[in-house]
GROMACS .gro file of C-alpha atoms in nm:
model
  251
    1UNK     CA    1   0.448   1.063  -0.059
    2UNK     CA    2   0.638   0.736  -0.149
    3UNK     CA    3   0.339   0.555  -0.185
    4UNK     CA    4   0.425   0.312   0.097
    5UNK     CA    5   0.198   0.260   0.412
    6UNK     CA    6   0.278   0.465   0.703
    7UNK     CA    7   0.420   0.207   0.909
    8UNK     CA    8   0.585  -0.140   0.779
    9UNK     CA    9   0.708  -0.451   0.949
   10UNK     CA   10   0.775  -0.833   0.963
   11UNK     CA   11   0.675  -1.065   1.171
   12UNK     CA   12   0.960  -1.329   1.243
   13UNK     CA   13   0.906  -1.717   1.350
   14UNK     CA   14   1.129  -1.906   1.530
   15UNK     CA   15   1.146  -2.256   1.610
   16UNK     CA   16   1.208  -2.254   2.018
   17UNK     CA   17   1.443  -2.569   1.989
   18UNK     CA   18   1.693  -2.480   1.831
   19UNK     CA   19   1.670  -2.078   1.672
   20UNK     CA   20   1.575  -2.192   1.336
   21UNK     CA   21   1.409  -1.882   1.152
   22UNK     CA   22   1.089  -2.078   1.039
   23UNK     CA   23   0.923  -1.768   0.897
   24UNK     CA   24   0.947  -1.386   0.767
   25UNK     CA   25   0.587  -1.259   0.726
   26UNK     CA   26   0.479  -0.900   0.632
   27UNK     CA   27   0.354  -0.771   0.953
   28UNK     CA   28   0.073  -0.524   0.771
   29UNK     CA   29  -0.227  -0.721   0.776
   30UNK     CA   30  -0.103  -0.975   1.044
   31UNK     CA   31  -0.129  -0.709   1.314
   32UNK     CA   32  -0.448  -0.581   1.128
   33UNK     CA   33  -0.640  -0.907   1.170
   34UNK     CA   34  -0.506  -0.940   1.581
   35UNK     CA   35  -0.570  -0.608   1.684
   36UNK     CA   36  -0.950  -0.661   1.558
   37UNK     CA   37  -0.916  -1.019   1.676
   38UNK     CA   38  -0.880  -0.892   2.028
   39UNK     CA   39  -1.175  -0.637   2.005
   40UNK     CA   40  -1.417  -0.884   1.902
   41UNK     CA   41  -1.271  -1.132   2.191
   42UNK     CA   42  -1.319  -0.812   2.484
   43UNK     CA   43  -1.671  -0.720   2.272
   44UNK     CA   44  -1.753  -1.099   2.348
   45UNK     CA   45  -1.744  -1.037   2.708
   46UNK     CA   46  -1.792  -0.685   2.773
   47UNK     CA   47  -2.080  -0.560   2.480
   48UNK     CA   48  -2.415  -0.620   2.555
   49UNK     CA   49  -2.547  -0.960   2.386
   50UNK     CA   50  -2.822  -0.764   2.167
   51UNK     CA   51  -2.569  -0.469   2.047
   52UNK     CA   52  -2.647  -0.343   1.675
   53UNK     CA   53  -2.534  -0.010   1.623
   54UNK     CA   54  -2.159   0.065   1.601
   55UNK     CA   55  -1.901   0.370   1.573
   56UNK     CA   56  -1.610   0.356   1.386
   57UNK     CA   57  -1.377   0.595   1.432
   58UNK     CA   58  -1.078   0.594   1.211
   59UNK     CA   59  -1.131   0.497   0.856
   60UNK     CA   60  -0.828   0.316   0.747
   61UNK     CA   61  -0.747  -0.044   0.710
   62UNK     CA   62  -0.764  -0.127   1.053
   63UNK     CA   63  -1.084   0.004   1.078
   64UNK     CA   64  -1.258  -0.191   0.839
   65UNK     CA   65  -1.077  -0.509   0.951
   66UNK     CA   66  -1.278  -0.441   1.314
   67UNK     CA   67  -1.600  -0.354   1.220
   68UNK     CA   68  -1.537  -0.745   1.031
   69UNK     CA   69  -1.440  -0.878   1.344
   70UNK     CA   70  -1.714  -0.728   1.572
   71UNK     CA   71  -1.945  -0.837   1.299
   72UNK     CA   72  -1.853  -1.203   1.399
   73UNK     CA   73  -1.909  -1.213   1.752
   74UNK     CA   74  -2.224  -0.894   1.787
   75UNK     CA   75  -2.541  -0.860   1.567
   76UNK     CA   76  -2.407  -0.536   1.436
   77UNK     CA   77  -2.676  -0.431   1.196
   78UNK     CA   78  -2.589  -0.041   1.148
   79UNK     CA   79  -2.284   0.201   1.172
   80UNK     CA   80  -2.136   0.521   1.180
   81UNK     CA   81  -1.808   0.620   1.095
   82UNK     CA   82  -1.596   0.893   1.123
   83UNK     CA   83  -1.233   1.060   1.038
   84UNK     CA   84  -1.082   1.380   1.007
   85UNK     CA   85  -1.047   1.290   0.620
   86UNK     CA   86  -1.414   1.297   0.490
   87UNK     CA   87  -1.342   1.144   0.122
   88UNK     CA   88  -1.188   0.808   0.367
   89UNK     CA   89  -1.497   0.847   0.583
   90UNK     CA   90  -1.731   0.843   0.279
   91UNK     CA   91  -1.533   0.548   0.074
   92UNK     CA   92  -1.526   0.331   0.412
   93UNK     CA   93  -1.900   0.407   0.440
   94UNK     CA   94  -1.940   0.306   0.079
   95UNK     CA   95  -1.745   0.052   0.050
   96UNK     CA   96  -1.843  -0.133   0.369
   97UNK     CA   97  -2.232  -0.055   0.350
   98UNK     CA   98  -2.199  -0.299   0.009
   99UNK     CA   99  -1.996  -0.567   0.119
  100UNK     CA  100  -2.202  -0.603   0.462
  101UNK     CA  101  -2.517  -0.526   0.331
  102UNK     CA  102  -2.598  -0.307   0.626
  103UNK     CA  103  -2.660   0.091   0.672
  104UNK     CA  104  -2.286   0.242   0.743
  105UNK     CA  105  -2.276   0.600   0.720
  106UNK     CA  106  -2.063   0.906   0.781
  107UNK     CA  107  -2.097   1.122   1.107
  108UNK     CA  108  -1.949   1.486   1.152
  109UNK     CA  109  -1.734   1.355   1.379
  110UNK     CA  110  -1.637   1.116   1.637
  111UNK     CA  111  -1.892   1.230   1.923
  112UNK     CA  112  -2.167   1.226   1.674
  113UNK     CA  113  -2.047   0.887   1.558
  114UNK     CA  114  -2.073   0.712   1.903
  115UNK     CA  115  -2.317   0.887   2.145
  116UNK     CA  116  -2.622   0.652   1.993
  117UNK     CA  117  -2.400   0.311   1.956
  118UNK     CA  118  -2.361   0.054   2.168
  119UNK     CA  119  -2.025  -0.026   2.022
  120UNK     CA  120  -1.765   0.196   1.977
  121UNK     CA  121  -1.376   0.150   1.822
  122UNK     CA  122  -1.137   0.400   1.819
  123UNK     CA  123  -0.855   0.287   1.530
  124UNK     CA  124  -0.667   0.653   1.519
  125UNK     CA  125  -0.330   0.815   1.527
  126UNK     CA  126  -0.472   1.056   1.729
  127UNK     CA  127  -0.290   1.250   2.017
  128UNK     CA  128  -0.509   1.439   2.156
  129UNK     CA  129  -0.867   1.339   2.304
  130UNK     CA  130  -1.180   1.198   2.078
  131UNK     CA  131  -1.413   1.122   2.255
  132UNK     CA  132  -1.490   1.280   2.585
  133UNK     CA  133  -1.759   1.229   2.920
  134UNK     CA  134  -2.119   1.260   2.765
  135UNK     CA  135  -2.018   1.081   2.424
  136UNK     CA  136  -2.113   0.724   2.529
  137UNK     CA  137  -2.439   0.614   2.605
  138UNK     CA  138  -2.525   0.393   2.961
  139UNK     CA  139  -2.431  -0.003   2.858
  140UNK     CA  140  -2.200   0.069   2.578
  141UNK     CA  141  -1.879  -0.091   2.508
  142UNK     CA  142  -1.522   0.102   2.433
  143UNK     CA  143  -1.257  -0.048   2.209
  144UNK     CA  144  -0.969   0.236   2.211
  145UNK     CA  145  -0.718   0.086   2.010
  146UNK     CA  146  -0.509   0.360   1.851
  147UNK     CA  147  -0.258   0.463   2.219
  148UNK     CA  148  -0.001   0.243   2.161
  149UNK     CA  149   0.288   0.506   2.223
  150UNK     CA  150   0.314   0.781   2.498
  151UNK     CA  151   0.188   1.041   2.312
  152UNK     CA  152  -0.080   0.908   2.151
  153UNK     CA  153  -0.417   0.952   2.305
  154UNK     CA  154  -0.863   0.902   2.202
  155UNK     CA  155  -1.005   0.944   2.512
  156UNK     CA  156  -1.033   1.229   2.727
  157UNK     CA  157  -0.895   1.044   3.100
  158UNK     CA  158  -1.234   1.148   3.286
  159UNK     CA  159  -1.397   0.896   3.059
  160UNK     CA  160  -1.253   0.652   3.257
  161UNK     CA  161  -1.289   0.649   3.609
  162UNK     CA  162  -1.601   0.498   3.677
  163UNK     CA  163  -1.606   0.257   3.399
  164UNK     CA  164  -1.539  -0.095   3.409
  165UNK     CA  165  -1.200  -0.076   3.241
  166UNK     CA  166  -1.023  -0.391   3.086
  167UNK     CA  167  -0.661  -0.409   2.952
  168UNK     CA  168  -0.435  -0.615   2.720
  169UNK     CA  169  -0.169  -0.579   2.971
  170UNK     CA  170  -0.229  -0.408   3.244
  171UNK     CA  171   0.192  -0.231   3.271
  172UNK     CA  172   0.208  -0.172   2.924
  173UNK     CA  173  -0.134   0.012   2.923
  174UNK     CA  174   0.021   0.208   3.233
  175UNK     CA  175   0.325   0.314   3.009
  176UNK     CA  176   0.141   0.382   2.653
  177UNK     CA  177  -0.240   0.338   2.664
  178UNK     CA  178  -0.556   0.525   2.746
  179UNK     CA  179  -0.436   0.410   3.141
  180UNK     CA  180  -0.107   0.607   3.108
  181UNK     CA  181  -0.303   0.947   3.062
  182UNK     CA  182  -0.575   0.876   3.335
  183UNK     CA  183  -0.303   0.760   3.547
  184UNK     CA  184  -0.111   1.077   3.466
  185UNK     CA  185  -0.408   1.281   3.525
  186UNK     CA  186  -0.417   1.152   3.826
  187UNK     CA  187  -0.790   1.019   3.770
  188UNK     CA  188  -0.745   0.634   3.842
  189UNK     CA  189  -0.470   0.420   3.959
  190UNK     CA  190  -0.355   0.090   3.893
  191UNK     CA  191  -0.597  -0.079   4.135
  192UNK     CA  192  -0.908   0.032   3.929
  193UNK     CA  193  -0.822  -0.116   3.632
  194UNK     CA  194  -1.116  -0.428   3.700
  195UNK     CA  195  -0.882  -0.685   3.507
  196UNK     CA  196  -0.630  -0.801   3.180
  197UNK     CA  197  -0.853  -0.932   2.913
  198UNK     CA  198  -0.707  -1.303   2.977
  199UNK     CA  199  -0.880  -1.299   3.361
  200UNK     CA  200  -1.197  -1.211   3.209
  201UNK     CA  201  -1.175  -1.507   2.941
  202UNK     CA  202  -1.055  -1.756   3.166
  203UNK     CA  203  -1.319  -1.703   3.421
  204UNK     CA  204  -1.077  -1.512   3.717
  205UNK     CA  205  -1.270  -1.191   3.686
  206UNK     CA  206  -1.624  -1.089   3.541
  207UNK     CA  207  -1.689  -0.971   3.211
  208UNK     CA  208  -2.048  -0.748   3.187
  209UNK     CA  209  -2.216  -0.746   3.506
  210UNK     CA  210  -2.513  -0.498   3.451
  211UNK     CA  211  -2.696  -0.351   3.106
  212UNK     CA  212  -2.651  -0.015   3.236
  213UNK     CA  213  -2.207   0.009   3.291
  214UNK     CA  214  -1.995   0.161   3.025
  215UNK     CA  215  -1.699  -0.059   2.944
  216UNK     CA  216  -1.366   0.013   2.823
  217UNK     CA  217  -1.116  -0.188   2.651
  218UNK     CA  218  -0.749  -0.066   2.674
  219UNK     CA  219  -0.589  -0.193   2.385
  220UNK     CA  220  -0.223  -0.146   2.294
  221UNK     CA  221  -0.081  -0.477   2.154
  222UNK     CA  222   0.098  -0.791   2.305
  223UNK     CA  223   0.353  -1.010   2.174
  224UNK     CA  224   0.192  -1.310   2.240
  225UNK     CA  225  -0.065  -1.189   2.031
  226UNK     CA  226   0.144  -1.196   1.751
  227UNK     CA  227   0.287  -1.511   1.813
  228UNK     CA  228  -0.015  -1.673   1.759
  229UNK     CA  229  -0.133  -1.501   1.492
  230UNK     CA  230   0.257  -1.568   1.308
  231UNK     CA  231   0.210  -1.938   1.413
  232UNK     CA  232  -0.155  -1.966   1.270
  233UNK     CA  233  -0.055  -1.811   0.943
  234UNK     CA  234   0.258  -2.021   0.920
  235UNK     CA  235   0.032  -2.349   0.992
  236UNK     CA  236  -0.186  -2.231   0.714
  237UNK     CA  237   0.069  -2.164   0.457
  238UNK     CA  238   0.258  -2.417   0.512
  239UNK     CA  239  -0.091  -2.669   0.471
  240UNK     CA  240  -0.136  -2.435   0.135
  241UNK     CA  241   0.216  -2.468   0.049
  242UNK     CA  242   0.246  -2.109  -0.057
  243UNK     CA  243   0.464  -1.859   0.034
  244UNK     CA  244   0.860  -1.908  -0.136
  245UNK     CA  245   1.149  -2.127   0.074
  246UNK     CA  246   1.484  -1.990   0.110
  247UNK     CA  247   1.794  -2.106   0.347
  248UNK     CA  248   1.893  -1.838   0.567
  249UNK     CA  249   2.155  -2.020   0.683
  250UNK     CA  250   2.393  -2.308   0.604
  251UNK     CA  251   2.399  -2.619   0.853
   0.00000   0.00000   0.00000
């Protein structure tokens, strides 16, 4: 109604020796380009190699920033996208079908969208299920990225026992992700949770191990994630010398 986006933010940079604020960022875009940044990392190790078709589900910002990012690490050559607002679906599918030059086009809804893909992102405000058992094919790959409070929830819980299931951090997703509602269910317990994202990149636990498992990515957020996006963009801009100086405080 005020023409603002539905949730704003800054990002602030420190300088850990001695408290200097080094940087106020607008947080928008930042924690657009990590949250996709960490889906195409987990899609690195947990899609299959020869994916191609995706499912988008969501059709705002943040989903166009991650069908970018899987586009970067997965031969991605056609999509499917879906939303509860059609005229976003069909712009998205417009919109990103001419910038990619690839097929991306709207489903009926978010099962339709992902029970043929081999990728699937779930970028919603949803709180109540998406996606439920029978809506992913055998080998596919799960980003759910929108459960990052206690009430918000895309997957039905029964999706996940049974899949190989891979968090950001493995508390927090037992507090506000997909984890917290299977846990809650009483479907899966910490222990089946196969490992953070960070054991799986630095070699501690498996990524894929077969062509045939379904895995999920649990993806609510992490600080350090956006301490490394705030110092590469403060690195940049500073190289670029853009952004404005001002003296927060006097010496």
């Amino acid at each position: 109604r005020r023409g603002l986006p539905a949730i704003q933010g800054i990002v602030a940079l420190f300088d850990a020796d001695d408290g200097v604020v080094l940087a106020l960022m607008d947080s928008i875009e930042i924690t657009a380009l990590r949250t996709a940044a960490a889906t195409a990392v987990a899609a690195r190790y947990l899609a299959r190699k020869h994916s191609r078709t995706a499912a988008i589900v969501g059709c705002g910002r943040q989903g166009r920033v991650q069908l970018r990012a899987l586009r970067q690490v997965l031969p991605i050559g056609r999509v499917r996208v879906a939303d509860t607002d059609r005229v976003a679906a069909a712009r998205f599918a417009s919109a990103m079908s001419r910038e990619l030059s690839i097929p991306v086009e709207t489903a009926a809804d978010p099962r339709a969208a992902s029970r043929d893909a081999d990728v699937v992102v779930t970028c919603t405000p949803s709180k109540e299920p998406l996606l439920h058992v029978g809506d992913l094919r055998p080998g596919s790959f799960l980003a759910a990225v929108g459960a990052d409070a206690p009430e918000k929830q895309e997957l039905d819980p029964r999706l996940l026992p049974g899949a190989t299931l891979v968090v950001d951090i493995r508390e927090q997703c037992a507090t506000i992700g997909e984890l917290h509602h299977a846990i809650e269910a009483g479907l899966v317990t910490m222990a089946d949770v196969h490992a953070d994202l960070a054991e799986v990149v630095s070699g501690r636990r498996p990524g894929r191990r077969t062509e045939e498992e379904i895995a999920i990515f649990d993806s609510t957020g992490t600080a350090l994630q956006d301490v490394a996006a705030a110092v590469a963009v403060y690195r940049a801009a500073t190289r670029a010398g853009a952004g404005g100086r001002v003296t927060l405080a006097a010496p």
